[in-house]
Coordinates of N, CA and C in Angstrom, one line a residue:
M1 N 44.3 -18.5 1.0 CA 43.7 -17.9 -0.1 C 44.5 -18.0 -1.4
G2 N 45.8 -18.4 -1.4 CA 46.5 -18.6 -2.6 C 47.1 -17.2 -3.0
T3 N 47.8 -17.3 -4.1 CA 48.5 -16.2 -4.7 C 47.5 -15.3 -5.4
L4 N 47.5 -14.0 -5.2 CA 46.7 -13.1 -5.9 C 47.5 -12.3 -6.8
K5 N 46.9 -11.9 -7.9 CA 47.7 -11.1 -8.9 C 48.0 -9.7 -8.3
K6 N 49.2 -9.2 -8.6 CA 49.7 -8.0 -7.9 C 49.2 -6.7 -8.4
E7 N 49.0 -6.5 -9.8 CA 48.7 -5.2 -10.3 C 47.4 -5.2 -11.0
P8 N 46.3 -5.1 -10.2 CA 44.9 -5.1 -10.8 C 44.7 -3.8 -11.6
Q9 N 43.8 -3.9 -12.6 CA 43.3 -2.8 -13.3 C 42.0 -2.4 -12.7
E10 N 41.8 -1.1 -12.6 CA 40.6 -0.5 -12.1 C 39.4 -0.9 -13.0
N11 N 38.3 -1.4 -12.4 CA 37.2 -1.8 -13.2 C 36.0 -2.1 -12.3
E12 N 34.9 -2.4 -12.9 CA 33.7 -2.7 -12.1 C 33.0 -3.9 -12.7
P13 N 32.2 -4.6 -12.0 CA 31.3 -5.6 -12.6 C 30.3 -4.9 -13.5
D14 N 29.7 -5.7 -14.4 CA 28.7 -5.1 -15.3 C 27.4 -4.9 -14.6
L15 N 27.3 -3.8 -13.9 CA 26.1 -3.4 -13.1 C 25.9 -1.9 -13.3
S16 N 24.6 -1.4 -13.3 CA 24.4 0.0 -13.3 C 24.9 0.6 -12.0
P17 N 25.1 1.9 -12.0 CA 25.6 2.6 -10.8 C 24.6 2.4 -9.6
Q18 N 23.3 2.4 -10.0 CA 22.2 2.2 -8.9 C 22.3 0.8 -8.3
H19 N 22.5 -0.2 -9.2 CA 22.6 -1.6 -8.7 C 23.9 -1.8 -7.9
L20 N 25.0 -1.2 -8.3 CA 26.2 -1.3 -7.6 C 26.1 -0.7 -6.2
S21 N 25.4 0.4 -6.2 CA 25.2 1.1 -4.8 C 24.4 0.2 -3.9
I22 N 23.4 -0.4 -4.4 CA 22.5 -1.3 -3.6 C 23.4 -2.5 -3.1
L23 N 24.2 -3.1 -4.0 CA 25.0 -4.2 -3.7 C 26.0 -3.8 -2.6
K24 N 26.7 -2.7 -2.7 CA 27.7 -2.3 -1.7 C 27.0 -2.0 -0.4
E25 N 25.9 -1.4 -0.4 CA 25.2 -1.1 0.9 C 24.8 -2.4 1.6
I26 N 24.3 -3.3 0.9 CA 23.9 -4.6 1.5 C 25.2 -5.3 2.1
L27 N 26.3 -5.2 1.4 CA 27.5 -5.8 1.9 C 28.0 -5.1 3.1
R28 N 28.0 -3.8 3.1 CA 28.4 -3.0 4.3 C 27.5 -3.3 5.5
Q29 N 26.2 -3.6 5.3 CA 25.4 -3.8 6.4 C 25.5 -5.3 6.9
F30 N 25.6 -6.2 6.0 CA 25.6 -7.6 6.4 C 26.9 -8.3 6.4
A31 N 28.0 -7.7 5.9 CA 29.3 -8.4 5.8 C 30.4 -7.4 6.1
P32 N 30.3 -6.5 7.1 CA 31.3 -5.5 7.4 C 32.6 -6.2 7.7
G33 N 33.7 -5.7 7.2 CA 35.0 -6.3 7.5 C 35.4 -7.5 6.8
H34 N 34.6 -7.9 5.8 CA 34.8 -9.2 5.0 C 35.1 -8.8 3.5
L35 N 36.1 -9.5 3.0 CA 36.4 -9.4 1.6 C 35.4 -10.1 0.7
V36 N 34.9 -9.5 -0.3 CA 33.9 -10.0 -1.3 C 34.4 -9.7 -2.7
W37 N 34.4 -10.8 -3.5 CA 34.8 -10.7 -4.9 C 33.5 -11.0 -5.8
A38 N 33.5 -10.4 -6.9 CA 32.5 -10.8 -8.0 C 33.3 -11.5 -9.0
Y39 N 32.7 -12.5 -9.7 CA 33.3 -13.3 -10.7 C 32.2 -13.7 -11.7
G40 N 32.6 -14.4 -12.7 CA 31.6 -14.9 -13.7 C 31.3 -13.9 -14.8
S41 N 30.1 -14.0 -15.4 CA 29.8 -13.3 -16.6 C 29.7 -11.8 -16.4
R42 N 29.4 -11.3 -15.3 CA 29.3 -9.9 -15.0 C 30.7 -9.2 -14.8
V43 N 31.7 -10.1 -14.7 CA 33.1 -9.6 -14.6 C 33.8 -9.8 -16.0
K44 N 33.4 -10.9 -16.6 CA 34.1 -11.2 -17.9 C 33.5 -10.4 -19.1
G45 N 32.4 -9.7 -18.9 CA 31.8 -8.9 -19.9 C 30.9 -9.7 -20.9
T46 N 30.5 -10.8 -20.4 CA 29.6 -11.7 -21.2 C 28.2 -11.8 -20.6
A47 N 27.8 -10.9 -19.7 CA 26.5 -11.0 -19.1 C 25.4 -10.5 -20.0
K48 N 24.3 -11.1 -19.8 CA 23.0 -10.6 -20.4 C 22.3 -9.8 -19.3
K49 N 21.3 -9.1 -19.7 CA 20.5 -8.3 -18.7 C 20.0 -9.1 -17.5
S50 N 19.6 -10.4 -17.8 CA 19.1 -11.2 -16.8 C 20.1 -12.1 -16.1
S51 N 21.4 -12.0 -16.4 CA 22.4 -12.8 -15.8 C 22.5 -12.6 -14.3
D52 N 22.8 -13.6 -13.6 CA 23.0 -13.5 -12.2 C 24.3 -12.8 -11.9
L53 N 24.5 -12.4 -10.6 CA 25.8 -11.8 -10.2 C 26.4 -12.9 -9.3
D54 N 27.6 -13.3 -9.6 CA 28.3 -14.3 -8.8 C 29.3 -13.6 -7.8
L55 N 29.0 -13.9 -6.5 CA 29.9 -13.3 -5.5 C 30.5 -14.4 -4.6
V56 N 31.7 -14.2 -4.1 CA 32.3 -15.1 -3.2 C 32.8 -14.2 -2.0
A57 N 32.4 -14.7 -0.8 CA 32.7 -13.9 0.5 C 33.8 -14.8 1.2
F58 N 34.6 -14.0 1.9 CA 35.7 -14.7 2.7 C 35.4 -14.5 4.2
G59 N 35.4 -15.6 4.9 CA 35.4 -15.5 6.4 C 34.0 -15.4 7.0
L60 N 33.0 -15.5 6.3 CA 31.6 -15.4 6.8 C 31.1 -16.7 7.3
D61 N 30.4 -16.7 8.4 CA 29.8 -17.9 8.9 C 28.5 -18.2 8.2
S62 N 27.9 -19.4 8.5 CA 26.7 -19.7 7.7 C 25.5 -18.8 8.1
R63 N 25.5 -18.3 9.3 CA 24.4 -17.3 9.6 C 24.5 -16.0 8.8
N64 N 25.7 -15.5 8.7 CA 25.9 -14.3 7.9 C 25.6 -14.6 6.4
I65 N 26.0 -15.7 5.9 CA 25.7 -16.1 4.5 C 24.2 -16.1 4.3
S66 N 23.5 -16.7 5.2 CA 22.0 -16.8 5.1 C 21.4 -15.3 5.1
Q67 N 21.9 -14.5 6.0 CA 21.4 -13.1 6.1 C 21.6 -12.4 4.8
L68 N 22.9 -12.6 4.3 CA 23.2 -11.8 3.1 C 22.3 -12.3 1.9
K69 N 22.1 -13.6 1.8 CA 21.3 -14.1 0.7 C 19.9 -13.6 0.8
E70 N 19.4 -13.6 2.0 CA 18.0 -13.1 2.2 C 17.9 -11.6 1.9
A71 N 18.9 -10.8 2.3 CA 18.9 -9.4 1.9 C 19.0 -9.2 0.4
F72 N 19.8 -9.9 -0.3 CA 19.8 -9.8 -1.8 C 18.5 -10.2 -2.3
E73 N 17.8 -11.2 -1.8 CA 16.5 -11.6 -2.4 C 15.5 -10.6 -2.2
E74 N 15.5 -9.9 -1.0 CA 14.5 -8.9 -0.7 C 14.9 -7.5 -1.2
S75 N 16.0 -7.4 -1.9 CA 16.5 -6.1 -2.4 C 15.8 -5.7 -3.7
D76 N 16.1 -4.5 -4.2 CA 15.5 -4.1 -5.5 C 16.4 -4.5 -6.6
L77 N 17.3 -5.3 -6.4 CA 18.2 -5.8 -7.5 C 17.3 -6.7 -8.5
P78 N 17.3 -6.4 -9.8 CA 16.5 -7.1 -10.7 C 17.1 -8.4 -11.2
F79 N 18.1 -8.9 -10.6 CA 18.8 -10.2 -11.0 C 19.1 -10.9 -9.7
R80 N 19.3 -12.2 -9.9 CA 19.7 -13.1 -8.8 C 21.2 -12.9 -8.4
V81 N 21.4 -13.0 -7.1 CA 22.8 -12.9 -6.6 C 23.1 -14.3 -6.1
D82 N 24.1 -14.9 -6.7 CA 24.6 -16.2 -6.2 C 25.8 -16.0 -5.3
L83 N 25.6 -16.2 -4.0 CA 26.7 -15.9 -3.1 C 27.2 -17.3 -2.5
M84 N 28.6 -17.3 -2.6 CA 29.3 -18.6 -2.1 C 30.3 -18.1 -1.0
D85 N 30.6 -19.1 -0.2 CA 31.7 -18.9 0.8 C 32.9 -19.5 0.3
W86 N 34.0 -18.7 0.3 CA 35.3 -19.2 -0.2 C 35.7 -20.5 0.4
G87 N 35.5 -20.7 1.7 CA 35.9 -21.9 2.4 C 35.2 -23.1 2.0
S88 N 34.1 -23.0 1.3 CA 33.3 -24.2 0.9 C 33.5 -24.5 -0.5
I89 N 34.3 -23.8 -1.2 CA 34.5 -24.0 -2.7 C 35.7 -24.9 -2.9
P90 N 35.5 -25.9 -3.8 CA 36.7 -26.8 -4.1 C 37.8 -26.0 -4.7
E91 N 39.0 -26.4 -4.5 CA 40.2 -25.7 -5.0 C 40.2 -25.6 -6.5
S92 N 39.7 -26.5 -7.2 CA 39.6 -26.4 -8.7 C 38.8 -25.2 -9.1
F93 N 37.7 -25.0 -8.4 CA 36.8 -23.9 -8.8 C 37.4 -22.6 -8.2
R94 N 38.1 -22.6 -7.2 CA 38.9 -21.4 -6.7 C 39.9 -20.9 -7.7
E95 N 40.5 -21.9 -8.4 CA 41.5 -21.5 -9.4 C 40.8 -20.7 -10.6
N96 N 39.6 -21.2 -11.0 CA 38.8 -20.5 -12.0 C 38.4 -19.1 -11.6
I97 N 38.0 -18.9 -10.3 CA 37.7 -17.6 -9.8 C 38.9 -16.7 -9.8
R98 N 40.0 -17.2 -9.3 CA 41.2 -16.4 -9.2 C 41.7 -15.8 -10.6
E99 N 41.3 -16.5 -11.7 CA 41.7 -16.0 -13.0 C 41.1 -14.7 -13.4
R100 N 39.9 -14.4 -12.9 CA 39.2 -13.2 -13.2 C 38.2 -12.8 -12.2
Y101 N 38.4 -11.8 -11.4 CA 37.5 -11.4 -10.4 C 37.6 -9.9 -10.2
V102 N 36.6 -9.3 -9.5 CA 36.6 -7.9 -9.2 C 36.4 -7.8 -7.7
V103 N 37.2 -7.1 -7.0 CA 37.0 -6.8 -5.5 C 35.8 -5.8 -5.4
V104 N 34.7 -6.3 -4.8 CA 33.6 -5.3 -4.6 C 33.6 -4.8 -3.1
Q105 N 34.2 -5.5 -2.2 CA 34.4 -5.0 -0.9 C 35.7 -5.5 -0.3
D106 N 36.5 -4.6 0.2 CA 37.8 -5.0 0.8 C 37.6 -5.6 2.2
G107 N 38.6 -6.2 2.7 CA 38.5 -6.9 4.0 C 38.5 -6.0 5.2
G108 N 38.6 -4.6 4.9 CA 38.6 -3.7 6.0 C 37.2 -3.2 6.3
G109 N 36.2 -3.7 5.6 CA 34.8 -3.3 5.9 C 34.3 -2.2 5.0
G110 N 35.2 -1.5 4.3 CA 34.8 -0.5 3.4 C 34.7 -1.1 2.0
S111 N 34.3 -0.3 1.0 CA 34.3 -0.9 -0.3 C 35.6 -0.4 -1.0
A112 N 36.4 -1.3 -1.4 CA 37.6 -0.9 -2.1 C 37.3 -0.3 -3.4
S113 N 38.2 0.5 -3.9 CA 38.0 0.9 -5.3 C 37.9 -0.4 -6.0
L114 N 36.9 -0.6 -6.8 CA 36.8 -1.9 -7.5 C 38.0 -2.1 -8.4
A115 N 38.5 -3.3 -8.2 CA 39.7 -3.7 -8.9 C 39.5 -5.0 -9.7
R116 N 39.8 -5.0 -11.0 CA 39.7 -6.2 -11.7 C 41.0 -7.0 -11.7
H117 N 40.9 -8.3 -11.5 CA 42.1 -9.1 -11.6 C 41.8 -10.1 -12.7
G118 N 42.8 -10.2 -13.6 CA 42.7 -11.2 -14.7 C 42.4 -10.5 -16.0

């Protein structure tokens, strides 16, 4: 996974409380015990209302990824969720994600207090 920054600031992705709740519930249901980060415009503060939400999950198999994608598509979230598996991302892109991300679910299956890195 590489080196993670040590002292994150508390923060959240640019989502309404209702949308954040939907997101976290889907992750609890379809990816329990897996670390999930948000990155991209909704973390950087440059999102528009229609911007997608970029997520990266750690340790999920292709079946779980497919189930999660389907759950997001069928949810009441009014934006697209772009979900990637950390293991399939090139190292150069991993470096970009590591620069600024928010933990939306910790690896223990619960939702961590959301922490911004970067």
